[in-house]
PDB file of C-alpha atoms and ligand atoms in Angstrom:
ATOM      1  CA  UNK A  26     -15.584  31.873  53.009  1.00  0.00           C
ATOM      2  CA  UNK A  27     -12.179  30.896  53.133  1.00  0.00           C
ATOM      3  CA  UNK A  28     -10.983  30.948  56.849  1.00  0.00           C
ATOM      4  CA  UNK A  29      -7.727  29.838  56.370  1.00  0.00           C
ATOM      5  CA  UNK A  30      -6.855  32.764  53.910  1.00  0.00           C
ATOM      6  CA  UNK A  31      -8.717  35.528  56.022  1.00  0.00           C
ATOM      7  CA  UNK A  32      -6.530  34.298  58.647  1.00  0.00           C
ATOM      8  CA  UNK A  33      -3.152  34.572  56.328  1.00  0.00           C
ATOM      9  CA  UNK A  34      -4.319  37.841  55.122  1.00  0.00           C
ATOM     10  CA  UNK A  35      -5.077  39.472  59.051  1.00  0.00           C
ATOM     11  CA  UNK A  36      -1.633  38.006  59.892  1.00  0.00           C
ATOM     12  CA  UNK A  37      -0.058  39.759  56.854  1.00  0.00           C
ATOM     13  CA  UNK A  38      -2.032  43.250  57.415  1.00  0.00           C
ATOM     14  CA  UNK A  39      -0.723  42.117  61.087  1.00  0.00           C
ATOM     15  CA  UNK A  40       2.156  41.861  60.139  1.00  0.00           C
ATOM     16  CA  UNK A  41       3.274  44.797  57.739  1.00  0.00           C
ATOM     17  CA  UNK A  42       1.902  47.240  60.679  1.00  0.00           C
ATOM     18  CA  UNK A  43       4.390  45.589  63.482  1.00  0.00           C
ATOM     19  CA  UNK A  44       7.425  46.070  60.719  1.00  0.00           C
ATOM     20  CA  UNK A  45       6.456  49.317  59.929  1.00  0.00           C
ATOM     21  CA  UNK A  46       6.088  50.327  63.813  1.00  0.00           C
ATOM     22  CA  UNK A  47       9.518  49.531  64.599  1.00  0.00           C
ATOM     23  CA  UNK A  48      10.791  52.090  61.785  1.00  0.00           C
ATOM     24  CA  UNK A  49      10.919  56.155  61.736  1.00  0.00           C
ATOM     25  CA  UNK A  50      10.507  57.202  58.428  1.00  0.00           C
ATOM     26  CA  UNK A  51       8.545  59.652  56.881  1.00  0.00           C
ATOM     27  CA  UNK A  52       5.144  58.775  56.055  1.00  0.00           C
ATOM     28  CA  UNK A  53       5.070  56.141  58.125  1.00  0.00           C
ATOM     29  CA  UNK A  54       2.560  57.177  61.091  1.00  0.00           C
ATOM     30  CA  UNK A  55       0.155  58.590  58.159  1.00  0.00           C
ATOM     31  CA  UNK A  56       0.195  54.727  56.774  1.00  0.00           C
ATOM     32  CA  UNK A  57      -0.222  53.203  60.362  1.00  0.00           C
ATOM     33  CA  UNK A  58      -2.930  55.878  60.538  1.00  0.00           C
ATOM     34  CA  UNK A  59      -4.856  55.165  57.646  1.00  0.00           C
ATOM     35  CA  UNK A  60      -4.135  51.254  58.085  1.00  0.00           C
ATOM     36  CA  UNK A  61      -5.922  51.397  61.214  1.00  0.00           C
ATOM     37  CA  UNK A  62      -9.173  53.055  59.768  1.00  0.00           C
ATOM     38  CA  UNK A  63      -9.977  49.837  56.991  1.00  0.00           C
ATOM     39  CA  UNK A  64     -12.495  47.869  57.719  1.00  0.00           C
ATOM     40  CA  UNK A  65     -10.841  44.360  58.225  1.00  0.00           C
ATOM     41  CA  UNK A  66     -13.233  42.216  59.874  1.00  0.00           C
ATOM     42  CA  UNK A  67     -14.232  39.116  58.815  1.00  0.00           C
ATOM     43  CA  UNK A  68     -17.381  40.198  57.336  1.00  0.00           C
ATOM     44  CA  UNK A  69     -15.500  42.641  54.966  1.00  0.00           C
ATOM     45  CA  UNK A  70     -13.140  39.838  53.092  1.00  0.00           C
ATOM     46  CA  UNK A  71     -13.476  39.368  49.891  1.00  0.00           C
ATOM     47  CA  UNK A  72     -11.638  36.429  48.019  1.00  0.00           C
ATOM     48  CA  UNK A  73     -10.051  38.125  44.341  1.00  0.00           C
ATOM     49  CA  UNK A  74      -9.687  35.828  41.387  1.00  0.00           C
ATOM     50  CA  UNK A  75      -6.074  34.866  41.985  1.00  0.00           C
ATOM     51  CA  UNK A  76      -3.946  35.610  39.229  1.00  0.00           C
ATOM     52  CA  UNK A  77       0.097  34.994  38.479  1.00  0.00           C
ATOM     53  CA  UNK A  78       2.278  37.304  35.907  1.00  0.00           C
ATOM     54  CA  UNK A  79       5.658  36.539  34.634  1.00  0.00           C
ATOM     55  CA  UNK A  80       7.249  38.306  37.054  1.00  0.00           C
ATOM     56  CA  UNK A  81       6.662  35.829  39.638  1.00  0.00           C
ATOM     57  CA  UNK A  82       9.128  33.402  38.821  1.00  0.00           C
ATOM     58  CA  UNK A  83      11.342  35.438  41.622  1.00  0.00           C
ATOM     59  CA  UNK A  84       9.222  35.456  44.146  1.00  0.00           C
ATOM     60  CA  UNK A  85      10.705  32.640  45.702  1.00  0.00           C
ATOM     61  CA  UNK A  86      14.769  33.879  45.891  1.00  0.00           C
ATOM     62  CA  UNK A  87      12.732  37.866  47.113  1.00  0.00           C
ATOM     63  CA  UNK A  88      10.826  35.518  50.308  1.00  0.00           C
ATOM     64  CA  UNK A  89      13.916  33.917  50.913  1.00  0.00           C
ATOM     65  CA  UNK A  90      15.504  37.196  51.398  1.00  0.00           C
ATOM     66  CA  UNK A  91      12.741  38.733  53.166  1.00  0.00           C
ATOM     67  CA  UNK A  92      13.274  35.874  55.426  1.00  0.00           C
ATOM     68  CA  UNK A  93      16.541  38.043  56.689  1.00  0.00           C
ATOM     69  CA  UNK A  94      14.961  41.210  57.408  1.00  0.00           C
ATOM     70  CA  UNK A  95      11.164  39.697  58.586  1.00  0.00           C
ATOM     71  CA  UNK A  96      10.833  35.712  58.756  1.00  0.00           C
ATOM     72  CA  UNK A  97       7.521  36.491  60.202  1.00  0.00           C
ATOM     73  CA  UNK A  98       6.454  38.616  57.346  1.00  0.00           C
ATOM     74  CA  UNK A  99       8.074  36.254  54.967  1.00  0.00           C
ATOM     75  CA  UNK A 100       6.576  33.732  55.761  1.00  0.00           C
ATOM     76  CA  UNK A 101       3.196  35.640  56.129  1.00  0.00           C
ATOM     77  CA  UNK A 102       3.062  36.692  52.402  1.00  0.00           C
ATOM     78  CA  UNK A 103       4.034  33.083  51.330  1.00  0.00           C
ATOM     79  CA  UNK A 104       0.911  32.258  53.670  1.00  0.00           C
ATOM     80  CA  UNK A 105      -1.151  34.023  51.074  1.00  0.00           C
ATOM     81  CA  UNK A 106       0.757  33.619  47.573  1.00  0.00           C
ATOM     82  CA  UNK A 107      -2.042  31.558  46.233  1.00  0.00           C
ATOM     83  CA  UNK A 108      -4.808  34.436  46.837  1.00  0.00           C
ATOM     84  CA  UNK A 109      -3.245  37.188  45.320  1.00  0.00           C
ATOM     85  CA  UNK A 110      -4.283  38.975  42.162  1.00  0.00           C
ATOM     86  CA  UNK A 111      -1.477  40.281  40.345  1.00  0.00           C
ATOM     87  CA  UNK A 112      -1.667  43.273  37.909  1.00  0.00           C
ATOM     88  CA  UNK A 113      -0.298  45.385  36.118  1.00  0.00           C
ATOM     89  CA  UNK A 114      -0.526  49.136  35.232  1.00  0.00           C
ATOM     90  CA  UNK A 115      -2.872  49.052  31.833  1.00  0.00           C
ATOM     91  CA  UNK A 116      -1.027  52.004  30.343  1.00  0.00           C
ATOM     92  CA  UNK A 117       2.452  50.654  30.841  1.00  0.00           C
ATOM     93  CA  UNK A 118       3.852  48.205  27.816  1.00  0.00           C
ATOM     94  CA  UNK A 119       7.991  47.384  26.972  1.00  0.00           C
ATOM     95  CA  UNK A 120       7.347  49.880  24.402  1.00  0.00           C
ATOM     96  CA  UNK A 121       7.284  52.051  26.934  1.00  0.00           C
ATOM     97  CA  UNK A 122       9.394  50.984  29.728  1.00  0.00           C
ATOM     98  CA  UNK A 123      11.990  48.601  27.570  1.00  0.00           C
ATOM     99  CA  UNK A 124      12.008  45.314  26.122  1.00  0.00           C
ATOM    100  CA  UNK A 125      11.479  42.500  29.137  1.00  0.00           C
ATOM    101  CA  UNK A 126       9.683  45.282  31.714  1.00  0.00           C
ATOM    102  CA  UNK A 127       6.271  43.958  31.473  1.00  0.00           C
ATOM    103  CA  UNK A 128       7.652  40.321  32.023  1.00  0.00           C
ATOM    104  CA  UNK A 129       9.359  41.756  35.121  1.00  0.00           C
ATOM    105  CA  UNK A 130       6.624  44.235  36.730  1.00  0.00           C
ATOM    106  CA  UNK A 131       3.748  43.669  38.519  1.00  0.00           C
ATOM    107  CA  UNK A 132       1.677  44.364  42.080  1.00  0.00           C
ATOM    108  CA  UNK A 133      -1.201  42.298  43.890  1.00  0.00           C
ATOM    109  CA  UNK A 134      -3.372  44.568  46.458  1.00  0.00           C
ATOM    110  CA  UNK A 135      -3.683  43.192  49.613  1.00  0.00           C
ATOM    111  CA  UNK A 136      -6.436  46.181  51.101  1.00  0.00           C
ATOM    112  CA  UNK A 137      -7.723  47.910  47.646  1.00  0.00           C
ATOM    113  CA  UNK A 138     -10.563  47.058  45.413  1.00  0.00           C
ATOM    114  CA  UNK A 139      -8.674  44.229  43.896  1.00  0.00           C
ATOM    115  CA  UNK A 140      -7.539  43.051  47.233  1.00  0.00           C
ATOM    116  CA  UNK A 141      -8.860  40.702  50.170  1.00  0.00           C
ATOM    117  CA  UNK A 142     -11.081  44.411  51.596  1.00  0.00           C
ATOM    118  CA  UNK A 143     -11.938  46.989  49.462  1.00  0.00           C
ATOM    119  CA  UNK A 144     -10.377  49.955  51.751  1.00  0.00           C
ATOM    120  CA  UNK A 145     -11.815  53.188  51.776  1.00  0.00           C
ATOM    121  CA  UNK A 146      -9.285  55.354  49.287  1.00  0.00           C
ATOM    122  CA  UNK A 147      -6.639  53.420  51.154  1.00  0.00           C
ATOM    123  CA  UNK A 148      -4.223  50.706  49.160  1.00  0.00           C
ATOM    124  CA  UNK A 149      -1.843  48.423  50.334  1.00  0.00           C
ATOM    125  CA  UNK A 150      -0.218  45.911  48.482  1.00  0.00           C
ATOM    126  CA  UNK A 151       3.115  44.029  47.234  1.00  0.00           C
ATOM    127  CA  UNK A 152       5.256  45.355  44.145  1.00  0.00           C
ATOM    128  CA  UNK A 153       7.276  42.780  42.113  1.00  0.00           C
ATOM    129  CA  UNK A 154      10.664  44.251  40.020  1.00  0.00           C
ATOM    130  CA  UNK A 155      12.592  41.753  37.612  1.00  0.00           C
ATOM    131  CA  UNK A 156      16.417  41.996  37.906  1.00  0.00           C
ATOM    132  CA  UNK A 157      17.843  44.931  35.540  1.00  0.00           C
ATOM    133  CA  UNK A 158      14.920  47.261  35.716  1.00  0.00           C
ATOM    134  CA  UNK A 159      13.876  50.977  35.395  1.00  0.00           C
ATOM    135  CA  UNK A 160      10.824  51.772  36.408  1.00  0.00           C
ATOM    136  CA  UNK A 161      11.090  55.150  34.939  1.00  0.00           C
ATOM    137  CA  UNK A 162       9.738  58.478  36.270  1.00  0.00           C
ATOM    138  CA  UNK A 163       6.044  58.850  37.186  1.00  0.00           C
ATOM    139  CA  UNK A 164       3.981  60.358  39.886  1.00  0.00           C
ATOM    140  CA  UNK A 165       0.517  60.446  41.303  1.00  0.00           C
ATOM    141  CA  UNK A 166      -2.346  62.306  43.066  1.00  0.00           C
ATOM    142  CA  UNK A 167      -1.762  59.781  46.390  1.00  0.00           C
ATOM    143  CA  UNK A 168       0.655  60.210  48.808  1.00  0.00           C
ATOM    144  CA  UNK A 169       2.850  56.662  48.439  1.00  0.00           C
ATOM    145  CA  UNK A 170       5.075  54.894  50.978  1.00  0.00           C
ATOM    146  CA  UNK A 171       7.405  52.208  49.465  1.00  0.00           C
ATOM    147  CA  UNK A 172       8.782  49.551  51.890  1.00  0.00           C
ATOM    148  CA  UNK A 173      11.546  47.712  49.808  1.00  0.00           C
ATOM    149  CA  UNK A 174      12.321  43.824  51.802  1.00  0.00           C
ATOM    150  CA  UNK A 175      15.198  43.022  49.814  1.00  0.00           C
ATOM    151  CA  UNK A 176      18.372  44.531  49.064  1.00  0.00           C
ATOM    152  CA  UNK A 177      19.958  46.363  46.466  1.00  0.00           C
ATOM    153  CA  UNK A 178      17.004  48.736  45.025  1.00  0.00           C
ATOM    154  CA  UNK A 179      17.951  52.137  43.651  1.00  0.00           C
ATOM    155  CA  UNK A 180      15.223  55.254  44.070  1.00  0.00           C
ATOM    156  CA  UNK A 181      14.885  58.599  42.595  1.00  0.00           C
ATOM    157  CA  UNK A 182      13.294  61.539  43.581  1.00  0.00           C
ATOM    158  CA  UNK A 183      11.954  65.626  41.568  1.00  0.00           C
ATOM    159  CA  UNK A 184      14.370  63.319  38.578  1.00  0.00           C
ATOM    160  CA  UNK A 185      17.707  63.287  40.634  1.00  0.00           C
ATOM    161  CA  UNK A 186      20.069  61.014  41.201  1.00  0.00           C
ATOM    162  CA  UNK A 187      19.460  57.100  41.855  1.00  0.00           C
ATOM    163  CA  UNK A 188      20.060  56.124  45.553  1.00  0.00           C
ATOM    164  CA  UNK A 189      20.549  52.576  46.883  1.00  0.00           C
ATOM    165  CA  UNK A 190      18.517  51.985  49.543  1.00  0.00           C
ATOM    166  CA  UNK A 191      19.181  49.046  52.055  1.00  0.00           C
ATOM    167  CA  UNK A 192      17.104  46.523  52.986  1.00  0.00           C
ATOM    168  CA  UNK A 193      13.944  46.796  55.090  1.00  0.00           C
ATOM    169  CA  UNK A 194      14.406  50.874  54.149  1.00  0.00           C
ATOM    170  CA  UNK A 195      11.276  53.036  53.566  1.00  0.00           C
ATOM    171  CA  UNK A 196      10.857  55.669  50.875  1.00  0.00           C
ATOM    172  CA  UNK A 197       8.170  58.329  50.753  1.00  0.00           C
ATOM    173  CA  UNK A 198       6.818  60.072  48.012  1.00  0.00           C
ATOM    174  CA  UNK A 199       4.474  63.061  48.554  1.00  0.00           C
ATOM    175  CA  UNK A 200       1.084  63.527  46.245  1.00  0.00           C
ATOM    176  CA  UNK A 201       2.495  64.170  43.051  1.00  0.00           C
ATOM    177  CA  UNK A 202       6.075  64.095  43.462  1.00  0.00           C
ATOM    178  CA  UNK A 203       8.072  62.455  40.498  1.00  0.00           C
ATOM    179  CA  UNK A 204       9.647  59.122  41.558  1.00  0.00           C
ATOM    180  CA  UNK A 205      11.501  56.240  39.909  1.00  0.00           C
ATOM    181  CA  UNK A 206      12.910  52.804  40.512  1.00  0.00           C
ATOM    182  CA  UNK A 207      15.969  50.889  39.283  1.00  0.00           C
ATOM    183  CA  UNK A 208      17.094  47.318  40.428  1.00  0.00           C
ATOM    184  CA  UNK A 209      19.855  45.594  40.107  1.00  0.00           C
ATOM    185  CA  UNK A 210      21.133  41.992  39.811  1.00  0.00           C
ATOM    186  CA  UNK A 211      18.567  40.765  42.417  1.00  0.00           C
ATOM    187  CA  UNK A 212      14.705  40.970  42.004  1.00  0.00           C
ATOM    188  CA  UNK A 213      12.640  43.471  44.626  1.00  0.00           C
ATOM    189  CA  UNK A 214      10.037  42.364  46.684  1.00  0.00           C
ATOM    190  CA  UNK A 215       8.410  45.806  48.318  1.00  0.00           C
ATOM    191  CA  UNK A 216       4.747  46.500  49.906  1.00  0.00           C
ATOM    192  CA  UNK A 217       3.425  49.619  48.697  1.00  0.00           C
ATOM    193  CA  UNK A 218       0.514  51.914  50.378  1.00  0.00           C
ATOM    194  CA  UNK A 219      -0.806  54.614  48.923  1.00  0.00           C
ATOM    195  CA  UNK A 220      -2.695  56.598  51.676  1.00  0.00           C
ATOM    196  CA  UNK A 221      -5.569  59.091  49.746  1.00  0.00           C
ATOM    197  CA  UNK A 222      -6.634  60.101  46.141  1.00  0.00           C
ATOM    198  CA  UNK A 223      -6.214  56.833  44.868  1.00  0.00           C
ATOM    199  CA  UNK A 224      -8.447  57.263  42.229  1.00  0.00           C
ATOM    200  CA  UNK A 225      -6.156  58.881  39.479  1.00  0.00           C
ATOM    201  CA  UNK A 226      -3.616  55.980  38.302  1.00  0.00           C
ATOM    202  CA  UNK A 227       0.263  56.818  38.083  1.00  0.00           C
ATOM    203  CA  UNK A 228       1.066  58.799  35.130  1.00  0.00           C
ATOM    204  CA  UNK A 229       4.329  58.149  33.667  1.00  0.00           C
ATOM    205  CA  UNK A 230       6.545  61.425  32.745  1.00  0.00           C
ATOM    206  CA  UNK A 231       6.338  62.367  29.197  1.00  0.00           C
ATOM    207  CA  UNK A 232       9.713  61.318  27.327  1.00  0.00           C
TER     208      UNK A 232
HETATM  209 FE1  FE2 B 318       4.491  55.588  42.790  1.00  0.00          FE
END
């Protein structure tokens, strides 16, 4: 058992809930809800195989700009860097998305079966976007709150237009509403929940 790292994690589950409690968007009670219902005790940690993508390479300049919105969660995710396990959707390839995506895309669970607990149809996690990215239109059985900690991210909604969301913004997507991401010159840094039904993976819209 690896106290130091259930520590990092608690203070980053800690952590997420206190920045999300200061905010009034929608969805964000049901998260604090269902965040509140995981089993998080010592005796439920599990250590996942850490594992690095591409996309990492910008994790450093997206902490150092989570540093101006949330030093404490900044520095709470760098806490635990080493542990994660980052992924990647299996169905998604630059076939797909365009040349460079996979290279630029991936997420780490921090409560989900590939995270530090297992959750109970509950995940919450970070999301990693490249500069120069569309993470094109998809949608999903769970109800999904995105919590963006840099700047400069773009988000669509039912295929409308793109929106620029701030910094430290949240953006809700109801079970199975179409969504989509673009960034710009900056990588994004966001933690993710989904809520329920987080059995059926995201399905990406047919072209
Ligand atoms: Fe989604």
């Amino acid at each position: 058992m690896n106290t130091e790292l259930f520590d990092s994690t608690r203070w980053l589950i800690g952590a997420i809930a206190r920045g999300l409690n200061v905010r009034h968007g929608d969805g964000i009670a049901g998260v604090l809800d269902r965040m509140a219902e995981q089993a998080i005790a010592h005796a439920d940690f599990i250590e996942p195989e850490p594992r690095v993508l591409p996309v990492l390479r910008h994790l450093p300049q997206a902490i150092g700009e989570t540093m101006l919105l949330d030093p404490d969660l900044a520095a709470a995710i760098a806490a635990v860097e080493e542990g994660l396990q980052w992924r990647q959707s299996s169905s998604y390839s630059d076939a797909i998305l365009g040349e460079g995506f996979t290279a630029n895309y991936g997420w780490a669970e921090i409560i989900g079966p590939r995270g530090f607990f297992k959750g109970d149809d509950f995940l919450l996690g970070l999301l990693m976007l490249g500069p120069d990215r569309h993470y094109r239109d998809h949608y999903h059985p769970a109800p999904e709150l995105y919590w963006p900690l840099t700047s400069g991210s773009s988000w669509s909604r039912d295929s409308g237009a793109f929106a620029e969301m701030p910094q430290g913004a949240t953006i809700w997507h109801p079970s199975m509403t179409m969504h989509a991401t673009k960034t710009g010159p900056a990588p994004m840094l966001a933690v993710w929940s989904w809520t329920r039904d987080t059995g059926t993976p995201a399905k990406l819209r047919e072209a």
